[in-house]
Coordinates of C-alpha atoms and ligand atoms in Angstrom, one line a residue:
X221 CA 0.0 0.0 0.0
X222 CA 1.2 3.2 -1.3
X223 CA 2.3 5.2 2.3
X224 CA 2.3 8.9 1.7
X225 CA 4.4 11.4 2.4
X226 CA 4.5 13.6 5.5
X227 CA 5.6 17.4 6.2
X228 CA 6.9 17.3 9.6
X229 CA 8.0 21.0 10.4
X230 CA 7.7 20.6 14.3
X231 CA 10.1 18.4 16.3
X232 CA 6.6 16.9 18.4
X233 CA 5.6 15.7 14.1
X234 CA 9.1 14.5 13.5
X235 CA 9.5 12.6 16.6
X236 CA 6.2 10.4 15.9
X237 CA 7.2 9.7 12.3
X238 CA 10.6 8.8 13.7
X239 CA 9.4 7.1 16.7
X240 CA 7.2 5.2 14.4
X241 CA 9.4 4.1 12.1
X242 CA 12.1 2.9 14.6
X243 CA 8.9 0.7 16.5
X244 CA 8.5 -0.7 13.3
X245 CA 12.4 -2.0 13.1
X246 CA 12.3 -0.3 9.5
X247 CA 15.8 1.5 8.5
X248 CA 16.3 5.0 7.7
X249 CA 18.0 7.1 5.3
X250 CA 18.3 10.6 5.5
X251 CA 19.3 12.6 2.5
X252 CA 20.5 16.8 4.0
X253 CA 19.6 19.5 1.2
X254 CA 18.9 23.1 1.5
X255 CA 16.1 22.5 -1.5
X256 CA 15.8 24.1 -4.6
X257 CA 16.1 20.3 -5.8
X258 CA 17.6 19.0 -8.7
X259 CA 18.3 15.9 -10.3
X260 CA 21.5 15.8 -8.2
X261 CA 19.8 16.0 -5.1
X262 CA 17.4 13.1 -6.5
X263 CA 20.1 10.7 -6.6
X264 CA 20.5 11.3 -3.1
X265 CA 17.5 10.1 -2.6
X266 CA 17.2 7.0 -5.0
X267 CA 20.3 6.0 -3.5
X268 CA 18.5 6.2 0.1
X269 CA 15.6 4.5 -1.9
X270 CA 17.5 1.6 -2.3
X271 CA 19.5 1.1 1.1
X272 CA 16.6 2.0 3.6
X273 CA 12.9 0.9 4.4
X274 CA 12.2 4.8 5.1
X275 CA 13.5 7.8 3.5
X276 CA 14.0 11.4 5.1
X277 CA 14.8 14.4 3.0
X278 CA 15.6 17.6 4.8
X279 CA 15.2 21.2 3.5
X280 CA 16.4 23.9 5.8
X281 CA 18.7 26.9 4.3
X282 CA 20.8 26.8 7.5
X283 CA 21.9 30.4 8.3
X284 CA 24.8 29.5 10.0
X285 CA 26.8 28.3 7.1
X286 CA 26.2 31.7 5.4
X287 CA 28.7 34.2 5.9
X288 CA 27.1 37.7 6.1
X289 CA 28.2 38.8 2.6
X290 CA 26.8 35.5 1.1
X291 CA 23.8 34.5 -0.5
X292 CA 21.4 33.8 2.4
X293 CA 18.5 36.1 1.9
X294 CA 18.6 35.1 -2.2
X295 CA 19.3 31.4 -2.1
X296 CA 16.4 29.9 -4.4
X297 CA 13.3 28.7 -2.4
X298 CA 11.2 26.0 -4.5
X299 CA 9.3 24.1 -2.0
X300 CA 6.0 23.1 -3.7
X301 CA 8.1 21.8 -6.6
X302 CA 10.3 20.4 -4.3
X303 CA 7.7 18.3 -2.5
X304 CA 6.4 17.2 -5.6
X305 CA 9.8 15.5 -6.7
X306 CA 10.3 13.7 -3.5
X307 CA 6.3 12.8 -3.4
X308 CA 7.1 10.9 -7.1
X309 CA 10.7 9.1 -5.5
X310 CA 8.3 7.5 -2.8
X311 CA 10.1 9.7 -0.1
X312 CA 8.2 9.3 3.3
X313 CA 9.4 11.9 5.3
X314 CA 10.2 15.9 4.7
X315 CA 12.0 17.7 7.9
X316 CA 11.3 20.8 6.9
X317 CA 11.6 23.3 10.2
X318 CA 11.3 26.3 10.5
X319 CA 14.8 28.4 11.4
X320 CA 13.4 28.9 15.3
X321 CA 12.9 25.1 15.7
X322 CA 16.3 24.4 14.5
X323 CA 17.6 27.4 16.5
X324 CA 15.8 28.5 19.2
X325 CA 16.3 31.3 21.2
X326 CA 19.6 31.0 23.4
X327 CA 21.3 28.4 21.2
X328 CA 24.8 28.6 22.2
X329 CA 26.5 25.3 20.4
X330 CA 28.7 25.4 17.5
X331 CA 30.4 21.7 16.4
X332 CA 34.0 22.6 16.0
X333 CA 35.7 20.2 12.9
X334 CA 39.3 20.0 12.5
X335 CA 41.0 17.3 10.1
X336 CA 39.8 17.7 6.6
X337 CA 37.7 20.5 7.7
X338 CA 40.6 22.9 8.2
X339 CA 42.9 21.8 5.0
X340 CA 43.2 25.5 3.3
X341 CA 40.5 24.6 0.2
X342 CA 36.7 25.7 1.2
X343 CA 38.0 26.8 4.9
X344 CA 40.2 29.6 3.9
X345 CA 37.3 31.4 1.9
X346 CA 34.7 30.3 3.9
X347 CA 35.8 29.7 7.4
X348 CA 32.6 29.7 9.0
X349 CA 31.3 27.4 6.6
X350 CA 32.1 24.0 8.3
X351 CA 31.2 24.8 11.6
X352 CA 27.9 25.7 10.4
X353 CA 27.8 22.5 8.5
X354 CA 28.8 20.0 11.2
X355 CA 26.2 21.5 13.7
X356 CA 23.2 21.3 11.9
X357 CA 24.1 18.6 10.5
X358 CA 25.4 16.6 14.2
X359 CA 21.7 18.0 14.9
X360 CA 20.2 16.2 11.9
X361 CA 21.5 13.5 12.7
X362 CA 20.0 13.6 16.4
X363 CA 16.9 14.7 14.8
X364 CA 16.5 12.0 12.8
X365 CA 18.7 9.0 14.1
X366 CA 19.1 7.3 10.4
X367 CA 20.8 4.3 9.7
X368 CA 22.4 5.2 6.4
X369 CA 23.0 10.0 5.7
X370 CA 23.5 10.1 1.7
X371 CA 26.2 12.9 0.9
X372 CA 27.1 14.3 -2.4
X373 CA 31.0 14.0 -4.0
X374 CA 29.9 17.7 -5.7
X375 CA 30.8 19.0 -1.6
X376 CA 34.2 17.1 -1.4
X377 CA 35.3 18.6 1.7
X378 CA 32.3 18.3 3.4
X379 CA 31.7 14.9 2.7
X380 CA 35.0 13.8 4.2
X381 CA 34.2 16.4 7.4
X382 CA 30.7 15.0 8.2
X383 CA 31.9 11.4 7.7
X384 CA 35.1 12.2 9.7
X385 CA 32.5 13.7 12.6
X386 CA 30.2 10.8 12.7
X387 CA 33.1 8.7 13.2
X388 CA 34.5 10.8 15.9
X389 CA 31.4 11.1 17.9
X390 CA 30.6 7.5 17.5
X391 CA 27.0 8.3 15.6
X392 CA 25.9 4.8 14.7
X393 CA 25.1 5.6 11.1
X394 CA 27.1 5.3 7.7
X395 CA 27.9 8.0 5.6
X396 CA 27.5 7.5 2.0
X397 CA 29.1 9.1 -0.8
X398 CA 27.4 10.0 -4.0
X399 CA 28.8 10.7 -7.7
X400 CA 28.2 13.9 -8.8
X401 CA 25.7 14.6 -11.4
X402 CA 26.2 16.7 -14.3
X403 CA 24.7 19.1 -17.1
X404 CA 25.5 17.3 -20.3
X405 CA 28.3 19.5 -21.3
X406 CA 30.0 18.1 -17.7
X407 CA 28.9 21.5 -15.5
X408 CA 27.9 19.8 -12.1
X409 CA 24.4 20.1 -11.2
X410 CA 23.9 23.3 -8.3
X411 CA 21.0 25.1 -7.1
X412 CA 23.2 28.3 -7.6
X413 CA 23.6 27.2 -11.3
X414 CA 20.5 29.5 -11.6
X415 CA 22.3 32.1 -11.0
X416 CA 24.5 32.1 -14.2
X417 CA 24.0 34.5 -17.0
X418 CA 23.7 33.1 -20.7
X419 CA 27.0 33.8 -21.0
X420 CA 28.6 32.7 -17.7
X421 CA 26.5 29.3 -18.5
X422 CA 28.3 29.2 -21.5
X423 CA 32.1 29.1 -19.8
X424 CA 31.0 27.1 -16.7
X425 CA 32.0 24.0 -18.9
X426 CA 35.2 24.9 -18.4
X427 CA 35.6 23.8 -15.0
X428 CA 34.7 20.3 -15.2
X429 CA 36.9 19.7 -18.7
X430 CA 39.9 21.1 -17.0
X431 CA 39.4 18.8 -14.4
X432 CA 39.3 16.0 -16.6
X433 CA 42.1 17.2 -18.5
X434 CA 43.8 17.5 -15.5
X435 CA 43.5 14.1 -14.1
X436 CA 44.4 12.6 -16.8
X437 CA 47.3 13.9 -17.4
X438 CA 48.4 13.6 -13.5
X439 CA 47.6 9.8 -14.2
X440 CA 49.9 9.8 -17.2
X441 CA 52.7 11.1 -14.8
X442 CA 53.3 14.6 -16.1
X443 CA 54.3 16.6 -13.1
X444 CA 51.7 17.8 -10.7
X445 CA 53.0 21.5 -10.4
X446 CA 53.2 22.2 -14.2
X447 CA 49.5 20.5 -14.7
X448 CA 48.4 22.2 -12.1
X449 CA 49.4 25.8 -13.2
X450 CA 48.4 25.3 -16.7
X451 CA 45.1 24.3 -15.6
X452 CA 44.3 27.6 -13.8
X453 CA 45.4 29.9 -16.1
X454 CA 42.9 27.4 -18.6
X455 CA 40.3 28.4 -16.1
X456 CA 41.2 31.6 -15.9
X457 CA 41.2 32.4 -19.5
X458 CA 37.6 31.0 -19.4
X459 CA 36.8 34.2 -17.4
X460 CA 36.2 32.6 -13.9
X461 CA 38.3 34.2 -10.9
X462 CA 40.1 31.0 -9.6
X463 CA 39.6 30.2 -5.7
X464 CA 41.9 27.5 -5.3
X465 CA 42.6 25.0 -8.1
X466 CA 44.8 21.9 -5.9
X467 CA 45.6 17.9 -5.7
X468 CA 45.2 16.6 -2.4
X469 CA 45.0 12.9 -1.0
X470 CA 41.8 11.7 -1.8
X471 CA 41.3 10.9 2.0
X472 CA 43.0 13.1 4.3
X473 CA 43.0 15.8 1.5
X474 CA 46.1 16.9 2.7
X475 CA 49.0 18.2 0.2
X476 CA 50.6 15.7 -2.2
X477 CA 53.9 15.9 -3.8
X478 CA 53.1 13.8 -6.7
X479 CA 51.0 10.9 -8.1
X480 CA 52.8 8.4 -5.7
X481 CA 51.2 10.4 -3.1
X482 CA 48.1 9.5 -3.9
X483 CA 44.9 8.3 -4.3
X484 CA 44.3 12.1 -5.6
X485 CA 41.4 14.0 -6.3
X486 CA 41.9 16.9 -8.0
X487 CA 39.2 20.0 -6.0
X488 CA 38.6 23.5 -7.6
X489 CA 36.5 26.8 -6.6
X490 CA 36.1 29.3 -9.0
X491 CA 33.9 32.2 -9.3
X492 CA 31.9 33.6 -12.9
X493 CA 30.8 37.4 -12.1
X494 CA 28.9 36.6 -9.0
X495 CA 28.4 33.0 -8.7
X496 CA 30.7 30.4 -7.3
X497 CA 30.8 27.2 -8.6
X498 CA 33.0 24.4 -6.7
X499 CA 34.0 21.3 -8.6
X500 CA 36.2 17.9 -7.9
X501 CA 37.2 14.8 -9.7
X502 CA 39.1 11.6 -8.8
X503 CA 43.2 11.2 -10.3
Ligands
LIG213 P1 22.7 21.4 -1.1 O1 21.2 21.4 -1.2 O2 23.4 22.1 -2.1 O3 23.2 21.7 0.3 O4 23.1 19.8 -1.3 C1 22.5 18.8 -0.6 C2 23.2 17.5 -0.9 O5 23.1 17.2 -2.3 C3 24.7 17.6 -0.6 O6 25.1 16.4 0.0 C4 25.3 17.8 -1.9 O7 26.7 17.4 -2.0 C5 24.4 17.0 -2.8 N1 24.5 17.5 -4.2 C6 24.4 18.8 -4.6 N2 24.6 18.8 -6.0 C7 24.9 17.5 -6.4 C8 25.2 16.9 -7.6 N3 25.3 17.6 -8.8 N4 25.4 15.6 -7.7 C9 25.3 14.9 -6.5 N5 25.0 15.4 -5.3 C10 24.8 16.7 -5.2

């Protein structure tokens, strides 16, 4: 029998759809997203689909990962189209609170990550931007109390820093990593894709075939340094203002001298006129 899916925007509705699915001995998946859902975030949750009995989604633009100057106030909203998706992947559950439920008044708690969390990529332009991340999503995680948290490869960092915090706390759930989706021309699916001008949608191409490019020719042995350099100016000359363009260990994301070093990933951030787009891709 076709179940439904509930809107729990209260933690009293979200603990009796939890509580209810835990007295039933089903497992649960919980898929994080801010919204504005696209097929990248849907893979999330076919992925969930497949490991789990129930499926959570979350949708909360969670302020504290927002630096002042960023896009809070303008990140794209799109819940009624967002609740259709999920309704037509068979998602149960939609933890959708309000800001006040998630922080009341007087909240005073901020999850402090280290490791890959503070590795000089994401954390050196945005060094608020973890902290935020690891304490709504350590809350989440309490929230919810899933079985299986599906994590995109598009947020590299982040995946390694919430599966590096579960670890450390000793949160009885497994993080799972999931490929990144992509335009057809290779641009990685974003909800800030929207943001891109004709023209800025045009060179945002750029990023992923340098990438590629990139790898490969790392794999091939050419010398990271040189590869390296040539591939930000090829990023550059695409008109984006380069971030950071780096090889790191796959794992630890620390520095690597070469491909011996490895298993690599190759991680970029890089911004078109207003919008920053953040990309990554395996040596
Ligand atoms: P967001 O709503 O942007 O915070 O993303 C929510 C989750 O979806 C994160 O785990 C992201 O890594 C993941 N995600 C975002 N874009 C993609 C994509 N193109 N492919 C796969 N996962 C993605």
């Amino acid at each position: 029998m076709a179940r439904g899916l509930v809107i729990a925007r209260t933690m009293k509705a979200l603990d009796r759809a939890i509580g209810g699915y835990r007295s039933a001995g089903a497992t649960l998946a919980l898929a994080p997203t801010m919204g504005a859902l696209h097929a990248g975030h849907l893979a999330l949750v076919r992925r969930a689909r497949r490991r789990a009995n129930r499926v959570v989604v979350s949708i909360f633009v969670n302020p504290a990962q927002f630096a002042p100057t960023e896009d809070l106030s303008t990140y794209p909203r799109t819940f009624e189209t967002d609740i259709a998706a999920l309704r037509a992947e068979h998602v149960d559950l939609v933890w959708a609170p309000p800001g006040e439920v998630m922080y009341p008044g007087g909240f005073a708690t901020n999850v402090n990550v280290k490791g890959p969390a503070t590795v000089d990529l994401e954390d050196r332009f945005r060094p608020h931007f973890f902290g935020g991340v690891a304490t709504v999503v350590a809350k989440l995680f309490m929230q919810c109390r899933p079985d299986f948290a599906m994590f995109g490869e598009k947020d590299y960092q982040q995946l390694k820093t919430v599966t590096r915090m579960a670890a450390d706390l000793d949160l009885k759930l497994k993080v799972i990593g999931i490929p990144t989706v992509r335009e057809k021309d290779g641009l990685a699916l974003s909800s800030r894709n929207v943001y891109l001008s004709p023209a800025e949608r045009a060179a945002a191409p750029t990023l992923y075939r340098t990438l590629r490019e990139s790898a490969a020719r790392i794999a091939a042995r050419e010398p990271i340094a040189r590869v390296m350099s040539e591939g930000w100016l090829a990023i550059e000359a695409a008109g984006f203002a380069v971030d950071y363009f780096e090889a790191r260990h796959a794992e630890t994301l620390r520095r690597v001298e070469t491909v011996d070093d490895g298993p690599l990933r190759l991680l970029v951030a890089a911004r078109l006129g207003m919008t920053r787009l953040i990309d990554n891709i395996a040596v």
